[in-house]
N, C-alpha and C. Protein backbone atom coordinates (compact mmCIF):
# COMPACT_ATOMS: atom_id res chain seq x y z
N MET A 1 -65.56 69.83 33.64
CA MET A 1 -66.51 68.57 33.70
C MET A 1 -67.31 69.00 32.05
N SER A 2 -67.61 70.42 31.83
CA SER A 2 -68.38 70.75 30.68
C SER A 2 -67.49 69.86 29.47
N ARG A 3 -66.44 70.27 29.82
CA ARG A 3 -65.08 70.49 28.43
C ARG A 3 -64.69 69.12 28.04
N GLN A 4 -64.94 68.09 29.30
CA GLN A 4 -65.14 66.49 29.29
C GLN A 4 -66.33 65.95 28.15
N ARG A 5 -67.37 66.88 28.51
CA ARG A 5 -68.32 66.23 27.69
C ARG A 5 -68.87 66.68 26.38
N LEU A 6 -68.32 67.64 25.90
CA LEU A 6 -67.82 68.43 25.35
C LEU A 6 -66.93 67.07 24.03
N LEU A 7 -66.11 67.32 24.69
CA LEU A 7 -64.98 66.49 24.08
C LEU A 7 -65.66 64.53 24.05
N VAL A 8 -66.30 63.76 24.99
CA VAL A 8 -66.95 62.72 24.25
C VAL A 8 -68.05 62.68 23.34
N THR A 9 -68.98 64.00 23.30
CA THR A 9 -69.73 64.22 22.33
C THR A 9 -69.04 64.35 20.53
N THR A 10 -68.81 65.35 20.92
CA THR A 10 -67.52 65.17 19.68
C THR A 10 -66.84 64.35 18.84
N VAL A 11 -66.39 63.63 20.22
CA VAL A 11 -65.78 62.19 19.51
C VAL A 11 -67.09 61.50 18.72
N VAL A 12 -68.23 61.17 19.94
CA VAL A 12 -69.36 60.33 19.61
C VAL A 12 -69.79 60.72 17.97
N VAL A 13 -70.50 62.02 18.42
CA VAL A 13 -70.39 62.34 16.32
C VAL A 13 -69.99 62.49 15.20
N VAL A 14 -68.21 62.29 15.37
CA VAL A 14 -67.16 62.39 14.61
C VAL A 14 -67.49 60.91 14.42
N ALA A 15 -67.56 59.93 14.80
CA ALA A 15 -68.02 57.98 15.07
C ALA A 15 -68.70 57.83 14.17
N VAL A 16 -70.33 58.66 14.63
CA VAL A 16 -71.65 58.25 13.71
C VAL A 16 -71.38 59.02 12.54
N ALA A 17 -70.35 59.85 12.36
CA ALA A 17 -70.61 60.18 11.23
C ALA A 17 -69.98 59.51 10.25
N ALA A 18 -68.65 59.31 10.40
CA ALA A 18 -67.60 58.41 10.01
C ALA A 18 -68.45 56.97 9.49
N GLY A 19 -69.25 56.29 10.61
CA GLY A 19 -69.91 55.08 10.13
C GLY A 19 -70.77 55.30 8.87
N VAL A 20 -71.80 56.23 9.34
CA VAL A 20 -73.08 56.56 8.10
C VAL A 20 -71.99 56.92 6.59
N GLY A 21 -70.87 57.22 6.70
CA GLY A 21 -70.24 58.11 5.60
C GLY A 21 -69.97 56.68 4.38
N TRP A 22 -69.47 55.60 5.92
CA TRP A 22 -68.75 54.67 5.12
C TRP A 22 -69.79 54.39 4.56
N LEU A 23 -70.96 53.49 5.29
CA LEU A 23 -72.13 52.88 4.44
C LEU A 23 -72.68 53.65 3.30
N LEU A 24 -72.76 54.57 3.69
CA LEU A 24 -73.08 55.39 2.21
C LEU A 24 -72.61 55.70 0.42
N TRP A 25 -71.56 55.91 1.19
CA TRP A 25 -69.67 55.47 0.32
C TRP A 25 -69.99 54.93 -1.51
N PRO A 26 -70.83 55.22 -2.39
CA PRO A 26 -71.04 54.30 -3.50
C PRO A 26 -69.24 53.70 -3.86
N THR A 27 -69.89 52.30 -4.09
CA THR A 27 -68.44 51.11 -4.43
C THR A 27 -68.96 51.83 -5.70
N SER A 28 -67.17 51.49 -6.43
CA SER A 28 -67.13 52.04 -8.23
C SER A 28 -66.47 50.23 -8.33
N ALA A 29 -67.12 49.14 -7.29
CA ALA A 29 -66.77 48.02 -8.40
C ALA A 29 -67.48 48.05 -9.46
N ALA A 30 -67.52 46.62 -10.52
CA ALA A 30 -67.97 46.17 -11.04
C ALA A 30 -68.65 44.88 -10.95
N PRO A 31 -69.64 44.40 -10.88
CA PRO A 31 -70.59 43.07 -10.96
C PRO A 31 -69.12 42.12 -10.49
N SER A 32 -69.85 40.81 -9.87
CA SER A 32 -68.76 40.10 -9.95
C SER A 32 -68.15 39.41 -11.61
N ALA A 33 -67.66 39.01 -12.03
CA ALA A 33 -67.50 38.41 -13.57
C ALA A 33 -67.94 36.55 -13.63
N ALA A 34 -67.60 36.55 -12.05
CA ALA A 34 -68.25 34.77 -11.90
C ALA A 34 -69.44 34.64 -12.32
N ALA A 35 -69.71 32.99 -13.63
CA ALA A 35 -70.53 32.88 -13.92
C ALA A 35 -71.23 32.06 -13.10
N VAL A 36 -72.53 32.16 -13.32
CA VAL A 36 -73.68 31.10 -12.38
C VAL A 36 -73.91 29.88 -13.59
N THR A 37 -73.69 28.40 -12.72
CA THR A 37 -74.48 27.94 -13.82
C THR A 37 -76.42 27.99 -13.47
N ALA A 38 -76.49 27.73 -14.73
CA ALA A 38 -78.06 27.44 -14.86
C ALA A 38 -78.23 26.21 -15.97
N GLY A 39 -78.60 24.81 -16.03
CA GLY A 39 -78.08 24.20 -16.20
C GLY A 39 -77.69 24.10 -17.11
N PRO A 40 -77.68 23.88 -18.36
CA PRO A 40 -76.03 23.70 -19.54
C PRO A 40 -75.57 24.96 -19.41
N TYR A 41 -76.69 25.89 -19.12
CA TYR A 41 -76.25 27.69 -19.56
C TYR A 41 -74.41 28.11 -18.09
N GLN A 42 -73.89 29.24 -18.77
CA GLN A 42 -72.76 29.51 -17.64
C GLN A 42 -73.51 30.92 -17.63
N VAL A 43 -74.05 31.61 -16.92
CA VAL A 43 -74.75 33.34 -17.63
C VAL A 43 -73.94 34.38 -15.87
N ARG A 44 -73.79 35.43 -16.31
CA ARG A 44 -72.88 35.59 -16.20
C ARG A 44 -73.59 37.52 -16.07
N LEU A 45 -73.59 38.53 -15.34
CA LEU A 45 -73.97 39.44 -14.79
C LEU A 45 -72.34 40.05 -15.83
N ILE A 46 -73.23 41.66 -16.36
CA ILE A 46 -71.70 41.98 -16.91
C ILE A 46 -72.55 43.18 -17.16
N GLY A 47 -71.23 44.65 -16.69
CA GLY A 47 -71.55 46.05 -17.07
C GLY A 47 -71.79 46.09 -15.64
N ASP A 48 -72.08 47.49 -15.48
CA ASP A 48 -72.40 48.61 -14.23
C ASP A 48 -72.55 47.87 -13.04
N PRO A 49 -72.29 48.70 -11.79
CA PRO A 49 -73.18 47.46 -11.20
C PRO A 49 -75.26 48.43 -10.81
N PRO A 50 -76.00 47.72 -10.95
CA PRO A 50 -77.37 48.27 -10.80
C PRO A 50 -77.30 49.57 -10.06
N LYS A 51 -78.60 50.72 -9.41
CA LYS A 51 -78.15 51.17 -9.42
C LYS A 51 -79.95 51.02 -8.66
N VAL A 52 -80.02 52.36 -7.43
CA VAL A 52 -81.42 52.28 -7.39
C VAL A 52 -82.22 53.02 -8.38
N GLY A 53 -83.71 52.22 -8.40
CA GLY A 53 -84.46 52.92 -9.50
C GLY A 53 -84.63 51.98 -10.99
N THR A 54 -85.36 52.31 -11.98
CA THR A 54 -85.30 51.35 -13.28
C THR A 54 -83.73 52.02 -13.79
N GLY A 55 -83.25 50.55 -14.12
CA GLY A 55 -81.76 50.51 -14.83
C GLY A 55 -81.77 49.55 -15.79
N PRO A 56 -80.87 49.49 -16.69
CA PRO A 56 -80.53 48.34 -17.54
C PRO A 56 -79.57 47.34 -16.67
N VAL A 57 -79.94 46.75 -16.97
CA VAL A 57 -79.09 44.81 -16.59
C VAL A 57 -78.95 44.19 -18.03
N THR A 58 -77.92 43.41 -17.75
CA THR A 58 -77.51 42.85 -19.20
C THR A 58 -76.54 42.10 -18.65
N VAL A 59 -77.05 40.33 -19.11
CA VAL A 59 -76.14 38.80 -18.67
C VAL A 59 -76.33 38.81 -20.52
N GLU A 60 -74.46 38.07 -19.85
CA GLU A 60 -74.12 37.19 -20.79
C GLU A 60 -74.05 35.99 -20.75
N ILE A 61 -75.08 34.93 -21.90
CA ILE A 61 -75.28 34.03 -21.83
C ILE A 61 -74.21 32.66 -22.45
N THR A 62 -73.84 32.07 -22.04
CA THR A 62 -73.09 31.28 -22.92
C THR A 62 -73.13 29.19 -22.77
N GLY A 63 -73.20 28.09 -23.56
CA GLY A 63 -73.64 27.21 -23.59
C GLY A 63 -71.83 26.61 -23.30
N SER A 64 -72.31 25.04 -23.18
CA SER A 64 -71.00 24.41 -23.43
C SER A 64 -70.05 24.44 -24.64
N GLY A 65 -69.00 24.22 -24.32
CA GLY A 65 -68.04 24.55 -24.95
C GLY A 65 -68.29 26.28 -25.84
N ASP A 66 -68.37 27.12 -24.60
CA ASP A 66 -68.57 28.50 -25.00
C ASP A 66 -69.58 29.20 -26.21
N GLU A 67 -69.89 27.82 -26.94
CA GLU A 67 -70.96 28.68 -27.58
C GLU A 67 -71.84 29.27 -27.14
N ALA A 68 -73.18 30.35 -27.86
CA ALA A 68 -74.02 31.49 -27.56
C ALA A 68 -74.92 30.25 -28.10
N PRO A 69 -76.15 30.05 -26.58
CA PRO A 69 -77.51 29.34 -27.19
C PRO A 69 -78.14 30.20 -27.38
N THR A 70 -79.10 29.95 -27.76
CA THR A 70 -80.46 30.93 -28.16
C THR A 70 -81.24 30.41 -27.39
N PRO A 71 -81.62 30.79 -26.91
CA PRO A 71 -83.05 30.37 -26.01
C PRO A 71 -84.16 30.89 -26.16
N ASP A 72 -85.42 30.55 -26.03
CA ASP A 72 -86.56 31.16 -26.78
C ASP A 72 -86.70 32.68 -25.55
N THR A 73 -86.72 32.72 -24.44
CA THR A 73 -87.27 34.24 -23.39
C THR A 73 -86.18 33.80 -22.27
N VAL A 74 -85.73 35.38 -22.25
CA VAL A 74 -84.63 35.19 -21.10
C VAL A 74 -85.22 36.54 -20.18
N SER A 75 -85.38 36.29 -18.99
CA SER A 75 -86.24 37.47 -17.87
C SER A 75 -85.75 37.71 -16.65
N PHE A 76 -85.83 38.49 -16.35
CA PHE A 76 -84.77 39.47 -14.98
C PHE A 76 -86.22 38.98 -14.24
N GLU A 77 -86.02 38.86 -12.92
CA GLU A 77 -86.95 38.68 -11.75
C GLU A 77 -86.03 39.49 -10.49
N PRO A 78 -86.03 40.88 -10.29
CA PRO A 78 -86.03 40.75 -9.18
C PRO A 78 -86.46 41.10 -8.24
N ALA A 79 -86.04 40.31 -6.90
CA ALA A 79 -86.21 40.68 -5.60
C ALA A 79 -85.83 40.95 -3.75
N MET A 80 -86.00 40.95 -3.49
CA MET A 80 -85.56 41.55 -1.79
C MET A 80 -86.11 40.82 -0.71
N PRO A 81 -85.56 39.69 -0.84
CA PRO A 81 -86.49 38.77 0.18
C PRO A 81 -86.22 39.57 1.88
N GLN A 82 -85.70 39.54 2.18
CA GLN A 82 -85.67 39.79 3.62
C GLN A 82 -86.67 41.78 3.61
N MET A 83 -87.31 41.79 2.77
CA MET A 83 -87.84 42.94 2.68
C MET A 83 -89.67 42.70 2.69
N GLY A 84 -89.19 41.23 2.13
CA GLY A 84 -90.91 41.11 1.28
C GLY A 84 -90.85 41.66 -0.40
N HIS A 85 -90.57 42.87 -0.71
CA HIS A 85 -90.44 42.78 -2.25
C HIS A 85 -90.34 42.04 -3.02
N ALA A 86 -90.44 41.95 -4.76
CA ALA A 86 -90.18 41.96 -5.55
C ALA A 86 -91.28 42.32 -6.67
N THR A 87 -90.58 42.78 -7.83
CA THR A 87 -90.91 43.51 -8.47
C THR A 87 -91.90 42.54 -9.98
N THR A 88 -91.97 43.61 -11.20
CA THR A 88 -92.45 42.24 -12.10
C THR A 88 -91.44 42.43 -12.80
N PRO A 89 -91.89 40.67 -13.38
CA PRO A 89 -90.02 40.46 -14.05
C PRO A 89 -90.16 41.10 -15.67
N VAL A 90 -89.02 41.28 -16.23
CA VAL A 90 -89.13 41.93 -17.10
C VAL A 90 -88.88 41.10 -18.39
N VAL A 91 -88.65 41.13 -19.15
CA VAL A 91 -88.40 39.92 -20.59
C VAL A 91 -87.43 40.34 -21.24
N ALA A 92 -85.71 40.45 -21.29
CA ALA A 92 -84.56 40.36 -21.58
C ALA A 92 -84.84 40.70 -23.24
N THR A 93 -83.89 41.85 -24.06
CA THR A 93 -83.96 41.73 -25.16
C THR A 93 -82.66 40.92 -25.78
N ALA A 94 -82.34 40.08 -26.50
CA ALA A 94 -81.76 39.89 -27.09
C ALA A 94 -80.75 41.09 -28.29
N GLU A 95 -79.55 40.88 -27.61
CA GLU A 95 -78.54 41.86 -28.06
C GLU A 95 -77.17 41.38 -29.02
N GLY A 96 -77.25 39.96 -29.45
CA GLY A 96 -76.57 38.99 -29.96
C GLY A 96 -74.70 38.86 -29.28
N ASP A 97 -74.21 37.90 -29.49
CA ASP A 97 -72.96 37.04 -29.06
C ASP A 97 -73.52 36.79 -27.60
N GLY A 98 -74.80 36.21 -27.66
CA GLY A 98 -75.01 35.65 -25.89
C GLY A 98 -75.79 36.28 -25.51
N ARG A 99 -75.76 37.93 -25.31
CA ARG A 99 -75.97 39.26 -24.40
C ARG A 99 -77.60 39.16 -24.27
N TYR A 100 -78.01 39.01 -23.09
CA TYR A 100 -79.52 39.65 -23.44
C TYR A 100 -79.39 41.01 -22.23
N ARG A 101 -80.29 41.52 -22.16
CA ARG A 101 -80.12 43.28 -21.79
C ARG A 101 -81.79 43.72 -21.60
N GLY A 102 -82.64 44.28 -20.66
CA GLY A 102 -84.05 44.22 -19.80
C GLY A 102 -83.41 45.78 -18.71
N ASP A 103 -84.63 46.00 -18.99
CA ASP A 103 -84.49 47.29 -17.90
C ASP A 103 -85.50 47.10 -16.34
N VAL A 104 -84.64 46.89 -15.56
CA VAL A 104 -85.20 46.37 -14.04
C VAL A 104 -85.44 47.36 -12.98
N ASP A 105 -86.21 46.88 -12.48
CA ASP A 105 -87.07 48.41 -11.11
C ASP A 105 -86.14 47.15 -9.71
N LEU A 106 -85.72 48.17 -9.45
CA LEU A 106 -84.62 48.26 -7.76
C LEU A 106 -85.31 49.59 -7.61
N SER A 107 -86.15 49.65 -6.59
CA SER A 107 -87.02 50.71 -6.14
C SER A 107 -86.44 50.91 -4.77
N MET A 108 -84.93 50.40 -4.06
CA MET A 108 -84.69 50.68 -2.67
C MET A 108 -83.41 50.34 -2.77
N PRO A 109 -82.39 50.92 -2.02
CA PRO A 109 -81.31 50.71 -1.95
C PRO A 109 -80.75 48.80 -0.78
N GLY A 110 -80.29 48.47 -0.99
CA GLY A 110 -79.65 46.65 0.07
C GLY A 110 -79.26 45.84 -1.65
N GLN A 111 -80.01 44.52 -0.35
CA GLN A 111 -79.65 43.01 -1.36
C GLN A 111 -80.45 43.26 -2.10
N TRP A 112 -80.90 42.91 -3.36
CA TRP A 112 -81.15 42.35 -3.97
C TRP A 112 -80.94 40.94 -4.18
N GLU A 113 -82.04 40.25 -4.92
CA GLU A 113 -81.68 38.78 -5.34
C GLU A 113 -82.08 38.71 -7.25
N LEU A 114 -81.29 38.83 -8.01
CA LEU A 114 -81.93 39.05 -9.47
C LEU A 114 -81.96 37.54 -10.17
N THR A 115 -83.22 36.93 -10.25
CA THR A 115 -83.14 35.37 -11.06
C THR A 115 -82.90 36.00 -12.31
N VAL A 116 -82.48 35.03 -13.51
CA VAL A 116 -82.39 34.67 -14.59
C VAL A 116 -83.02 33.62 -15.27
N ARG A 117 -84.03 33.63 -15.88
CA ARG A 117 -84.68 32.78 -16.11
C ARG A 117 -84.22 33.01 -17.81
N ILE A 118 -84.28 31.78 -17.61
CA ILE A 118 -84.26 30.99 -19.36
C ILE A 118 -84.75 29.94 -19.14
N THR A 119 -85.58 30.42 -21.16
CA THR A 119 -85.98 28.89 -21.11
C THR A 119 -86.69 28.57 -22.10
N SER A 120 -86.29 27.35 -22.78
CA SER A 120 -85.93 26.63 -24.07
C SER A 120 -86.50 25.51 -23.57
N GLY A 121 -87.94 25.88 -24.83
CA GLY A 121 -88.70 24.49 -25.38
C GLY A 121 -89.67 24.37 -24.09
N THR A 122 -89.82 23.28 -23.28
CA THR A 122 -90.35 23.35 -22.30
C THR A 122 -89.71 23.18 -20.65
N GLN A 123 -88.31 23.47 -21.33
CA GLN A 123 -87.59 23.58 -20.51
C GLN A 123 -87.39 24.91 -19.54
N THR A 124 -87.17 25.48 -18.27
CA THR A 124 -86.39 26.39 -17.72
C THR A 124 -85.43 26.35 -16.24
N HIS A 125 -84.39 27.29 -16.59
CA HIS A 125 -83.36 26.95 -15.57
C HIS A 125 -83.08 28.40 -15.07
N ASN A 126 -83.20 28.63 -13.85
CA ASN A 126 -82.39 29.95 -12.85
C ASN A 126 -81.05 30.13 -13.07
N ALA A 127 -80.92 31.63 -12.53
CA ALA A 127 -79.23 31.89 -12.32
C ALA A 127 -79.87 32.49 -11.56
N VAL A 128 -79.39 32.68 -10.39
CA VAL A 128 -79.55 34.01 -8.64
C VAL A 128 -78.50 34.11 -8.98
N PHE A 129 -78.24 36.09 -8.44
CA PHE A 129 -77.31 36.73 -8.39
C PHE A 129 -77.46 37.54 -7.05
N SER A 130 -77.04 37.40 -6.24
CA SER A 130 -76.92 38.72 -5.14
C SER A 130 -76.06 40.29 -5.19
N VAL A 131 -77.03 41.03 -5.67
CA VAL A 131 -76.77 42.50 -5.90
C VAL A 131 -77.26 43.14 -4.97
N THR A 132 -76.01 44.40 -5.47
CA THR A 132 -76.46 45.63 -3.92
C THR A 132 -76.55 46.72 -4.16
N THR A 133 -77.46 47.34 -4.74
CA THR A 133 -77.91 48.57 -5.10
C THR A 133 -77.51 49.65 -3.65
N ASN A 134 -77.01 50.89 -4.34
CA ASN A 134 -76.56 52.11 -3.54
C ASN A 134 -77.59 53.14 -4.00
N GLY A 135 -77.85 54.01 -3.01
CA GLY A 135 -78.52 55.53 -3.63
C GLY A 135 -78.26 56.36 -4.54
């Protein structure tokens, strides 16, 4: 009987360890290159996947006809609605060719919503990306 109990315990421990390892395994896939429409703009999240902590986020914004628009401001607003977390919005810096970069704080692993807020004159348009951070 004790041999059978040892075998069952070993199988359970190995299964749990495999499940935890799979959940915590870092992904190497870059963010989706799919564009999100925000009013007259197409917004793409580019670069490496965001990580837990403060790090860079870069977006590429194009208008109709693929020209690079010049909005008054672009900001990033990270939130984790399912946990009730939101961080301070970050005003992005224009890097040229329609690219904007800012350092955002994603304080914990999990599913985040990153809102890219584009303001031109009195109009504001939002593009929302779903990103997953790993530890």
